[in-house]
XYZ file of C-alpha atoms in Angstrom:
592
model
C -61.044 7.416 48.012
C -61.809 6.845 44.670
C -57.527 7.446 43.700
C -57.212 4.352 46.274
C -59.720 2.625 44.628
C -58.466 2.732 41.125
C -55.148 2.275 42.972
C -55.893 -1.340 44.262
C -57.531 -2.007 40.840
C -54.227 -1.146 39.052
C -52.422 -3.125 41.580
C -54.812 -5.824 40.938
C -54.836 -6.615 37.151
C -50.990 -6.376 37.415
C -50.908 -9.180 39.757
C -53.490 -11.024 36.745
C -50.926 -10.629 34.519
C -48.262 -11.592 36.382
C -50.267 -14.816 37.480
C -51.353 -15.538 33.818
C -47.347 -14.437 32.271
C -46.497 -17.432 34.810
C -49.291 -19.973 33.305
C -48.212 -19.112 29.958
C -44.655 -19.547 30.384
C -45.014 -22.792 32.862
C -47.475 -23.900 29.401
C -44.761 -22.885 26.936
C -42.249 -24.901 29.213
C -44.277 -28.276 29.336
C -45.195 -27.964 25.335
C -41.574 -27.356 24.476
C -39.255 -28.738 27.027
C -41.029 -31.060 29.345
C -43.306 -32.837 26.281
C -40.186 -33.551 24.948
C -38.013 -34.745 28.299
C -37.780 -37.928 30.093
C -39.816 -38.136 32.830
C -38.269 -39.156 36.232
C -37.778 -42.869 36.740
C -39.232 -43.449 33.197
C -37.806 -43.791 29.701
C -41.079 -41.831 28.331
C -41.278 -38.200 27.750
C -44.386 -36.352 28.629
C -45.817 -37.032 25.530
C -45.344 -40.430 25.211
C -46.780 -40.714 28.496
C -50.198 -39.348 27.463
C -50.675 -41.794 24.628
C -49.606 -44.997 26.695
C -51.900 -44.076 29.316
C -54.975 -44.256 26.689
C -53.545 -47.551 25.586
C -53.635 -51.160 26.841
C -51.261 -53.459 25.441
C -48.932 -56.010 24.964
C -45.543 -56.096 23.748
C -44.686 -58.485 20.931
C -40.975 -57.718 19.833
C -38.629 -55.712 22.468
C -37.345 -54.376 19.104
C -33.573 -55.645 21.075
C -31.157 -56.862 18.204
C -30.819 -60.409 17.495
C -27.697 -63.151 17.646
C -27.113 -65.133 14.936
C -24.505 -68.066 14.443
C -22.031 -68.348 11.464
C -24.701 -69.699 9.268
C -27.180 -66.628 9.330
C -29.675 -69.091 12.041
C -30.628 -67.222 15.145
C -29.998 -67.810 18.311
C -32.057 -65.296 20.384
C -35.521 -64.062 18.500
C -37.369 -66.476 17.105
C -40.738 -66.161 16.279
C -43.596 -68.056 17.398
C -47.111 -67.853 17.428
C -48.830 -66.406 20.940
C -52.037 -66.676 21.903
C -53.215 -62.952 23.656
C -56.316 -61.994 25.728
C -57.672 -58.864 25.017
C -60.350 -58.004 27.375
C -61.752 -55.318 25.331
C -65.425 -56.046 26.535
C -65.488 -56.280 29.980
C -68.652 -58.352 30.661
C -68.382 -61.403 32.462
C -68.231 -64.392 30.970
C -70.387 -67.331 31.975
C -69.647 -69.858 28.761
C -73.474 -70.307 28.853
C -73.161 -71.502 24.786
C -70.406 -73.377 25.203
C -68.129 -71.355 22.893
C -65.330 -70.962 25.038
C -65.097 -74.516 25.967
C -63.508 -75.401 22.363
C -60.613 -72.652 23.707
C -59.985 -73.822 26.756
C -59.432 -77.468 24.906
C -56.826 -76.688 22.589
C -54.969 -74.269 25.634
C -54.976 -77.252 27.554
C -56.977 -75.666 30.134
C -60.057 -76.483 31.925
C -62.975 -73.660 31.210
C -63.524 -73.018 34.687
C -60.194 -71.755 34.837
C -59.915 -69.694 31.737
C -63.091 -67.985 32.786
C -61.575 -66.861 36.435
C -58.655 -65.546 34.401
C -60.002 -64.130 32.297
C -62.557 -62.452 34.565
C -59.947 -60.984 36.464
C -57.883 -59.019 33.076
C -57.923 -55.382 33.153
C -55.107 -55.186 30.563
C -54.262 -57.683 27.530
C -51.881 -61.005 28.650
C -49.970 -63.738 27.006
C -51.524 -67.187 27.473
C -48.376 -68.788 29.275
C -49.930 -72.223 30.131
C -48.006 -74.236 32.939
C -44.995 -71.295 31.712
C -44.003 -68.089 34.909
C -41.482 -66.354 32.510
C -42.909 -66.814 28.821
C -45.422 -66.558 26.836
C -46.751 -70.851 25.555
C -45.565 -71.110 22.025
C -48.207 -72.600 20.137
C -47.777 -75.128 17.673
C -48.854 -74.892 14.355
C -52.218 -76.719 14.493
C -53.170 -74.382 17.852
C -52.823 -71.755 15.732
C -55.043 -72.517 13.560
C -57.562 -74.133 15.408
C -57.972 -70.952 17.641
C -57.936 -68.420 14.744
C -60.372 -70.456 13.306
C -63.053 -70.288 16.372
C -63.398 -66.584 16.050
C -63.612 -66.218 19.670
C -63.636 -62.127 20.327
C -60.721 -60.950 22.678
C -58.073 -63.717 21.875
C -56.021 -63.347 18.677
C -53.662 -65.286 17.964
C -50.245 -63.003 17.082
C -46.385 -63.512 16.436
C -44.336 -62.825 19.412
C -40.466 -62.678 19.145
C -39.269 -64.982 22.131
C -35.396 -64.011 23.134
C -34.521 -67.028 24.542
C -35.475 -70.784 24.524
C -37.163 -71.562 27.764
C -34.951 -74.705 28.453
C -31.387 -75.051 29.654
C -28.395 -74.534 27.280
C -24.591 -75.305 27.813
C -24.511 -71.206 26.234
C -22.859 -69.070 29.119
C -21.288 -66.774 26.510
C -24.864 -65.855 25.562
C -25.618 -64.114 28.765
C -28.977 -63.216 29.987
C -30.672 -60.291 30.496
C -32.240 -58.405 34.164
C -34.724 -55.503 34.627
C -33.353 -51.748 34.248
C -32.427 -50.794 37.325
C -35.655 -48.212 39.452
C -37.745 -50.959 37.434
C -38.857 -49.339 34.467
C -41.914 -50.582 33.043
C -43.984 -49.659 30.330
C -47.355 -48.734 31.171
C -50.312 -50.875 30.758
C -48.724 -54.025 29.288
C -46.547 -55.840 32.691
C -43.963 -55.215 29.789
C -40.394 -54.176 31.928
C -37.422 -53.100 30.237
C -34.347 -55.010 30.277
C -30.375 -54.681 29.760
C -27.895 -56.968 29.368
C -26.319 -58.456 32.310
C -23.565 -61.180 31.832
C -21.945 -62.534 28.242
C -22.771 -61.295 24.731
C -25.956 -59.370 25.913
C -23.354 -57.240 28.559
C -20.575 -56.559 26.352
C -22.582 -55.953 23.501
C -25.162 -54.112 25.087
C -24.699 -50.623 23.397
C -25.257 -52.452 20.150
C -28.083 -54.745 21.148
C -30.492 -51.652 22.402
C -33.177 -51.416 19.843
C -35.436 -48.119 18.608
C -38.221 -49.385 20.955
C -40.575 -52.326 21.138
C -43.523 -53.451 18.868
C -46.800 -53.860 20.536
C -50.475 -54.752 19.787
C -52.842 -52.318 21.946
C -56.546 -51.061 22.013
C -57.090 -47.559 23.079
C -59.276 -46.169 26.068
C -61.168 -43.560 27.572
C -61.088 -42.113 30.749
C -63.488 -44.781 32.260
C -61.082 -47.355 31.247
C -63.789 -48.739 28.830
C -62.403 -49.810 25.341
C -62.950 -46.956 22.619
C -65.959 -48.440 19.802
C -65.226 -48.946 16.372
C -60.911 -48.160 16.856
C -59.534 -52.569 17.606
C -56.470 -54.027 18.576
C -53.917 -52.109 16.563
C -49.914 -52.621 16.091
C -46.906 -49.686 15.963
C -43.716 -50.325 15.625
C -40.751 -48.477 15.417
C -40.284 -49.069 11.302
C -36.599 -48.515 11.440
C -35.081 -50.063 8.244
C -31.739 -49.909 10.237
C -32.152 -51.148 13.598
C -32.557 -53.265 15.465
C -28.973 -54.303 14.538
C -28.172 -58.656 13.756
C -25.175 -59.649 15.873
C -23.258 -62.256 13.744
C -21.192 -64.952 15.645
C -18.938 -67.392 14.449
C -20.452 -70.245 16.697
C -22.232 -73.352 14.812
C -25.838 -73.844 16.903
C -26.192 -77.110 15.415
C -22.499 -77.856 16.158
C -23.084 -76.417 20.243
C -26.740 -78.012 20.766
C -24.690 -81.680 19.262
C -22.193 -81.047 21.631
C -24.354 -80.304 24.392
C -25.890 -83.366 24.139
C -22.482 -85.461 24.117
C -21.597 -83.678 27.821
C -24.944 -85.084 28.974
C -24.462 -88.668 27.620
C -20.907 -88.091 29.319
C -22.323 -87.624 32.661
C -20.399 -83.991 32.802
C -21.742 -82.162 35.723
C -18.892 -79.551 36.283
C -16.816 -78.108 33.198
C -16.525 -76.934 29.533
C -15.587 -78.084 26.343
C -13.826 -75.514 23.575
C -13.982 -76.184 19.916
C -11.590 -73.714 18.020
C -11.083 -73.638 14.295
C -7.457 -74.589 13.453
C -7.229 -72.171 11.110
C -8.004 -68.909 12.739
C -8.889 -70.436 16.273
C -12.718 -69.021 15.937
C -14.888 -70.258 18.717
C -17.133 -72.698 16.763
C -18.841 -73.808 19.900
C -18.407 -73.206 23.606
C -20.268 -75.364 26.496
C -20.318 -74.714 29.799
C -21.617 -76.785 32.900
C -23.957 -76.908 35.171
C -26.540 -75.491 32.319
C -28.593 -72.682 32.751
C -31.833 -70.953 31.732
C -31.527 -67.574 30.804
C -34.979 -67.010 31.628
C -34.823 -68.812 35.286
C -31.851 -67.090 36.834
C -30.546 -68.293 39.909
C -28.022 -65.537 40.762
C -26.405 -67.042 43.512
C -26.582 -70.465 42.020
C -24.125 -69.113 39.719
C -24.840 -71.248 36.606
C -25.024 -68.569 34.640
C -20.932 -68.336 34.921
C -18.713 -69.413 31.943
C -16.522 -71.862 32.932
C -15.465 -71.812 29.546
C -13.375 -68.744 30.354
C -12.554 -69.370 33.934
C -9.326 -70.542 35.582
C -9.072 -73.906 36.813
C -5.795 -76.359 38.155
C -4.726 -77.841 34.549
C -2.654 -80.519 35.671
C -0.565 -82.561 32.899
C -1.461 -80.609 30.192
C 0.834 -77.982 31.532
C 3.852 -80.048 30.456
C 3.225 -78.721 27.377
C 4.144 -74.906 28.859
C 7.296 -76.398 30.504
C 8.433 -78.911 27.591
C 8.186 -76.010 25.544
C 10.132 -73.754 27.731
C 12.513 -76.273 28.624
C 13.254 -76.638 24.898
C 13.718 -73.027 24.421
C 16.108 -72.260 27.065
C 18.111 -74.774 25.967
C 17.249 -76.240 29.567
C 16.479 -79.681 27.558
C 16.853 -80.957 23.700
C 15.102 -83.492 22.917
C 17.384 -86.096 22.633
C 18.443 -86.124 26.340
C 17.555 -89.457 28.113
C 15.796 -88.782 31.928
C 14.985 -91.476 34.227
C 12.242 -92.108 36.762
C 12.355 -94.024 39.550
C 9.163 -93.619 40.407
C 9.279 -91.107 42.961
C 10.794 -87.411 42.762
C 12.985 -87.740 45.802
C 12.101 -84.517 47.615
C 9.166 -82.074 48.080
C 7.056 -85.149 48.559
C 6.470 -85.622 45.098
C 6.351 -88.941 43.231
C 5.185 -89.875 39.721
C 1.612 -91.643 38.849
C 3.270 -94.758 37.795
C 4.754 -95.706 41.588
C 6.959 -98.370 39.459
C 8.335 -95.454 37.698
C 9.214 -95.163 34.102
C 12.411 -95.973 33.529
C 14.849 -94.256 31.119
C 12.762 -92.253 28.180
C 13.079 -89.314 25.943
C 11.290 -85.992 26.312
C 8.886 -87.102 23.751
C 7.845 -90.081 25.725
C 8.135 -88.354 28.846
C 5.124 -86.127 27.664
C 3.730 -88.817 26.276
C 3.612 -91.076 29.213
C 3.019 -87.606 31.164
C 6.028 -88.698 33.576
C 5.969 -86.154 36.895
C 9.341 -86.751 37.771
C 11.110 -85.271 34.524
C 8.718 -82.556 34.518
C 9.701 -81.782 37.702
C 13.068 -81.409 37.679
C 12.651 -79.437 34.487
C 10.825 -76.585 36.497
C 13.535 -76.902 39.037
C 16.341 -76.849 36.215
C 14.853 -73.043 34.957
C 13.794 -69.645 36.376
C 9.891 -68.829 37.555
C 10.598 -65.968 35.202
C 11.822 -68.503 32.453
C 8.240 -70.553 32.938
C 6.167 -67.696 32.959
C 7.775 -66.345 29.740
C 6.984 -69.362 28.339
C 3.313 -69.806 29.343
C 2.920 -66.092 28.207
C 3.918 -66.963 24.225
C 1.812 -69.341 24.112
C -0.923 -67.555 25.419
C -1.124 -68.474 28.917
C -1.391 -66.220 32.243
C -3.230 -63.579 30.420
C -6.887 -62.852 28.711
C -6.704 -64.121 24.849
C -10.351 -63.379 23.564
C -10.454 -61.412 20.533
C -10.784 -57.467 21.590
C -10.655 -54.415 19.669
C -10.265 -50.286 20.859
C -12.058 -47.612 20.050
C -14.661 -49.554 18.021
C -18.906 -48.602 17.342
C -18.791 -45.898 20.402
C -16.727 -48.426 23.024
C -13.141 -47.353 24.669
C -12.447 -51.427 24.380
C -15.085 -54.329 23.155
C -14.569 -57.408 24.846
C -17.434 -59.752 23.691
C -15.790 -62.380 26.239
C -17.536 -61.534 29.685
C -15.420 -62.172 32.809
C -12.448 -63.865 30.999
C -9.890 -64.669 33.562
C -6.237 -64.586 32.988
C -4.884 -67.585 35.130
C -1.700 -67.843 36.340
C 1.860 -69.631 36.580
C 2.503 -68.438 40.320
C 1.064 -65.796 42.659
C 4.221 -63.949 43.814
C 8.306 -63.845 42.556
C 8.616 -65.216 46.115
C 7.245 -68.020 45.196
C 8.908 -68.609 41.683
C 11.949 -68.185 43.873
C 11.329 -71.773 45.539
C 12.153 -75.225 44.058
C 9.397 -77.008 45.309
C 7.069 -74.733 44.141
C 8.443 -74.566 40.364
C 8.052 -78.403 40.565
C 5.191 -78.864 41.710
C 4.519 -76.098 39.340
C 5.942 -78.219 36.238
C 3.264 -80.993 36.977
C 0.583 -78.049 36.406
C -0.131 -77.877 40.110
C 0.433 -75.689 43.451
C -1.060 -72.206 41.636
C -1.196 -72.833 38.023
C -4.215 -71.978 36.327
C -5.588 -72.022 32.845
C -8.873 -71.168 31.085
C -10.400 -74.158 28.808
C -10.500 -71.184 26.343
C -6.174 -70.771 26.660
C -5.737 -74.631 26.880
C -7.493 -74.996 23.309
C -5.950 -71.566 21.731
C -2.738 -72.873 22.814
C -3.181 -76.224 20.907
C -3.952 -73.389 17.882
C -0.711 -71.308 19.003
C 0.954 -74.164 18.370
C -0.379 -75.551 15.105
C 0.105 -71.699 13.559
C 4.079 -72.070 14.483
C 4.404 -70.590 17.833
C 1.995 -67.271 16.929
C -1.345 -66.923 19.316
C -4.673 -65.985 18.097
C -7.035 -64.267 19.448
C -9.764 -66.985 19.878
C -13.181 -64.825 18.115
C -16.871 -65.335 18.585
C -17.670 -62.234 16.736
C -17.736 -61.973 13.077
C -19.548 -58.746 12.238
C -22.602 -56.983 12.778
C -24.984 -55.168 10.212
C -28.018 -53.232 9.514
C -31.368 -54.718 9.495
C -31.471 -54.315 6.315
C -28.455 -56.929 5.762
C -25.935 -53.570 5.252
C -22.611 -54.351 7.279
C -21.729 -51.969 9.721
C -18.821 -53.697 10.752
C -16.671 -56.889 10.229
C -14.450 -58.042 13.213
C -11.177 -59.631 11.226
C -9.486 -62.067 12.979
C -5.941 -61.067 14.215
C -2.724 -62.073 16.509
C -2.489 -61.871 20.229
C 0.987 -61.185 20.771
C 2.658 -61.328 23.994
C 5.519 -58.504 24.472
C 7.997 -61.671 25.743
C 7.302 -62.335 21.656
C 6.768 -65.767 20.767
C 8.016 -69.729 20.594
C 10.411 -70.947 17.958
C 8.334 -72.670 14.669
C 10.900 -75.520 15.310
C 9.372 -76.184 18.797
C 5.466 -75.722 18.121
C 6.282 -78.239 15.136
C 7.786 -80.202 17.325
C 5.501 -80.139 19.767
C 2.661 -80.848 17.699
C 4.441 -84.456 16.588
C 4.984 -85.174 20.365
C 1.008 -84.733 20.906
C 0.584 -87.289 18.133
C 2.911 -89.828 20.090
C 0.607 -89.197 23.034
C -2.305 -90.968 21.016
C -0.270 -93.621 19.610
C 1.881 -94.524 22.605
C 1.172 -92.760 25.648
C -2.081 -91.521 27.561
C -3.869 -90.769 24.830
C -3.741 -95.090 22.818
C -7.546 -95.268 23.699
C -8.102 -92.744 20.927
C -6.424 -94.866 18.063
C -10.009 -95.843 17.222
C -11.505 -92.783 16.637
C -12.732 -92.236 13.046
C -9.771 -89.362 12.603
C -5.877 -89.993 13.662
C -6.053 -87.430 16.988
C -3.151 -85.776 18.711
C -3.248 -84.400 22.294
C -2.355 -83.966 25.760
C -4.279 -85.510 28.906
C -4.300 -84.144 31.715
C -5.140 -84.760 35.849
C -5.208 -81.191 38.338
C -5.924 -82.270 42.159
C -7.966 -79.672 43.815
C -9.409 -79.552 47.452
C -13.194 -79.419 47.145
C -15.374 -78.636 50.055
C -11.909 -80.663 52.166
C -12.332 -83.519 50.120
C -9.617 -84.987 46.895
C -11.117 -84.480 43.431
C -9.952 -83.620 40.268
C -9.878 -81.833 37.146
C -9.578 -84.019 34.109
C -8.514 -82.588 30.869
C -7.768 -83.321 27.327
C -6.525 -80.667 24.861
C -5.923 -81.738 20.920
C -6.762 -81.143 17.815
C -7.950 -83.370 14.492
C -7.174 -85.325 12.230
C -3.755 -85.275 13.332
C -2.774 -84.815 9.447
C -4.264 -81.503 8.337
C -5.721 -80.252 11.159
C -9.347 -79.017 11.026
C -10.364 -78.216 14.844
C -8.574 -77.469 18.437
C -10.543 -78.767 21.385
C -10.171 -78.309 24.907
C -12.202 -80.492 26.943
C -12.683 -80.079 30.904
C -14.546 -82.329 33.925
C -14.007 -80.444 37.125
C -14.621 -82.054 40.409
C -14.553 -85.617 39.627
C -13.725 -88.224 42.021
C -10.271 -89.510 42.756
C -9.461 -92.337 40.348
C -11.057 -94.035 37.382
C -10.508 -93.212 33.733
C -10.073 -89.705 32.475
C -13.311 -88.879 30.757
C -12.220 -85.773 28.935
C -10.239 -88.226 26.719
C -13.281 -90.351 25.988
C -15.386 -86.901 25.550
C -13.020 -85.639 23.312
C -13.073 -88.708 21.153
C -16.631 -88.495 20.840
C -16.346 -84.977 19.707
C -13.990 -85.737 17.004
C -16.116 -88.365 15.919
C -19.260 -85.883 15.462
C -17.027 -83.784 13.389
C -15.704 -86.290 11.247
C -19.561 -87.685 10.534
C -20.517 -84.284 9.289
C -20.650 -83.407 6.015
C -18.596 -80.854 4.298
């Protein structure tokens, strides 16, 4: 008996110490791998997830890198001052001396109401006033006046807003959605976010900060607020990141021209403004607007129409004049003559009188459909489409680079379409559809970002650029990481003939001062350009697509502009002409 008994004793401590080897090593395991590991569906470790849940918060800077334009001003992360409400003593308030009523007056709230909010905090909020998606910026004088009242549990602190809450003509911007298994961070409403269309997509491996700045209290496990410890800040303290994301786009330049497609009465379309000399994107507006804080997904403002195909119309004479001349399909002495209509196909020019004899130059210049037209039908679809490709047409342009800061391929341009010249060698097989084709209908598409880089292509002698909205991007510290050089975007059917682009580029000019184009002979700078009309089939009824590409002053050549109003109704003036103008205009009032 008393062998058994020792026995199950032996038996017994073994199992002890096989029960306590297992707590040690399951301990060992959560202090040195699980601390240290993402938890599931979080982007805290273990660690960090015992401190956060001691701490109520708010986030003030998602520590997200910022966008700046060409002159160092940012366009996402400003900072403005935020009122917060921290409701470290949970009593209830009752206002019995009055003091909060002086608060609730320079919130623009009533005190009733500030009281039932905050009666009802269990963790620190922004003071968003009429606002659902930001915190209210407070003006200066707010400021003041409410760090001046000493009222416990609000402070007054600077938040870094990403975004304007207002509408913007800025599509290439982008806007940003929730992680995806909505990942918050605990105790603050604070969710995480990533990039999801335009600069903040494409550049999102760049834009991710080393984590967000907050202001929190700490507090015990009664959720009571911890005596004598305050409202505290951390931060990250990285002197690299987060990194500044440097564009070549003038805000003051896209906010003026913003402004000019509302005066305009521009509901649908873009404008393009390109610098002649290197064909960076100076600014880049795209209607409807949107609010990248109000996202309407399947409203789909948020798309860039900037970079999206549309029926170009007349300025697609351009594409054939130019092929025409380099086939040898045309020179630019021959004399054509319209009658007014085409004489098959069912096409007919605009002018139902016709035009008479006239030149290639005043063809394009009167934007005659009948030469153009039989110009298509005079070459190959493969002749028009080699064409359109060297000068940058039928294919993306943007400004791309491979194997660059940890990405196979950056492409800051999100969604850039390609267009097209036709949809099948079947179809660049048929007559009528190369004429129709030569008028810049039937499936002919071009990007308001390729009509203005071809006006570029065309100033720089036949060679296309790669239209750029990125500059460089550095260190927080000001340190460049990288520069983004401007460079070619060369087609393998190589490119035009200098002679042609030169020539081209005087034929634009006669477009101003004797075709389309005469009601731009007042603008403040001699112009040159190319007008242009697309039908499309909207919803079964006519509209169309007006355009005018160009660039200015017609003698040294400053800017390229592509101007677009989609869905308009049939008829009436072409107000991308008059839009253009106006554009011109603002850039000849600036000052150097």
């Amino acid at each position: 008996m008393m062998f058994k008994h020792k026995q199950r004793i032996f038996y017994g401590l073994i199992i002890l110490t096989g029960i306590l080897v297992v707590l040690i090593l399951r301990l060992a395991y959560i202090q040195l791998v699980l601390r240290v590991s993402s938890l599931p569906e979080s982007v805290y470790t273990l660690q960090e997830m015992s401190v956060l849940q001691r701490e109520r918060g708010v986030v003030l800077d998602s520590g997200r890198g910022n966008i700046y334009d060409r002159r160092g001003v940012p366009i996402t992360g400003e900072t403005v001052s935020a009122a917060v409400l921290f409701p470290i003593d949970k009593k209830t308030l009752a206002n019995e001396d009055g003091s909060l009523d002086p608060v609730a007056k320079v919130l623009g709230v009533d005190t009733s109401s500030l009281i039932k909010m905050w009666n009802g905090l269990s963790v620190p909020v922004f003071w968003q006033g009429d606002s659902r998606s930001a915190p209210l910026a407070l003006t200066p004088q707010q400021a003041k006046r409410i760090s001046e009242l000493n009222f416990s549990g609000i402070e007054v602190l600077p938040y870094t807003q990403r975004y304007l809450n207002k509408p913007s003509g800025m599509q290439w911007l982008g806007f940003l959605s929730e992680l995806s298994g909505q990942k918050h961070m605990p105790h603050t409403g604070y969710a995480f976010r990533e990039g999801a269309a335009g600069l903040e997509k494409t550049l999102e491996t760049l834009l991710r900060g080393a984590g967000p700045t907050t202001a929190y209290y700490s507090v015990d496990g009664a959720n009571r607020a911890i005596p004598g410890t305050g409202i505290q800040l951390k931060s990250p303290n990285n002197p690299y990141y987060p990194l500044r994301i440097n564009t070549t786009i003038d805000l003051s330049l896209q906010r003026q021209i913003e402004e000019l497609t509302q005066k305009a009465g521009m509901k649908e379309g873009a404008v393009v403004l390109l610098d002649a000399s290197n064909a960076d994107v100076i600014a880049m507006v795209s209607r409807p607007f949107y609010n990248p804080l109000d996202i309407h997904p399947e409203q789909r403002e948020w798309n860039n129409r900037a970079v999206q195909a549309a029926v170009p119309g007349s300025i697609f004479k351009m594409v054939v004049a130019a092929a025409a001349l380099e086939t040898g399909a045309a020179s630019g002495s021959e004399v054509f003559y319209c009658p007014g209509k085409y004489g098959k196909y069912g096409l007919s020019c605009w002018k139902t009188s016709g035009h008479g004899s006239l030149t290639l130059e005043q063809a394009l210049a009167k934007s005659c459909n009948v030469v153009f037209a039989e110009l298509a039908e005079r070459m190959t679809g493969g002749e028009l489409e080699a064409a359109a490709s060297r000068l940058g047409l039928a294919r993306t342009v943007g400004w791309e680079a491979k194997n660059k800061l940890g990405m196979p391929v950056l492409r800051p341009f999100d969604h850039e379409e390609t267009g097209s010249v036709f949809i099948s060698e079947t179809a660049a097989l048929d007559g009528g559809v190369r004429a129709q084709s030569g008028i810049g209908q039937r499936d002919v598409r071009v990007t308001p970002l390729q009509a203005a880089n071809l006006v570029v292509t065309l100033l720089h002698g036949g060679q296309v650029r790669a239209p750029r909205i990125l500059e460089s991007i550095s260190y927080a510290n000001g340190q460049i990481l990288q520069r983004f050089n401007p460079h070619l975007a060369p087609a393998n059917t190589g490119s035009i003939r200098p002679e042609t682009a030169h020539l081209l580029t005087e034929w634009m000019r006669t477009v101003v001062t004797e075709g389309t184009g005469t009601s731009l002979l007042k603008a403040k700078w001699p112009l040159a350009g190319k007008s242009g009309t697309g039908q499309v089939l909207t919803a079964g009824r006519q509209r169309n697509n007006q355009w005018f590409i160009g660039y200015g002053p017609a003698d040294q050549p400053k800017y390229a502009a592509a101007v677009l109003f989609q869905n308009m109704p049939s008829g009436g003036s072409n107000q991308a002409t008059a839009l253009f103008g106006e554009i011109m205009n603002l850039l000849a009032s600036r000052k150097p």
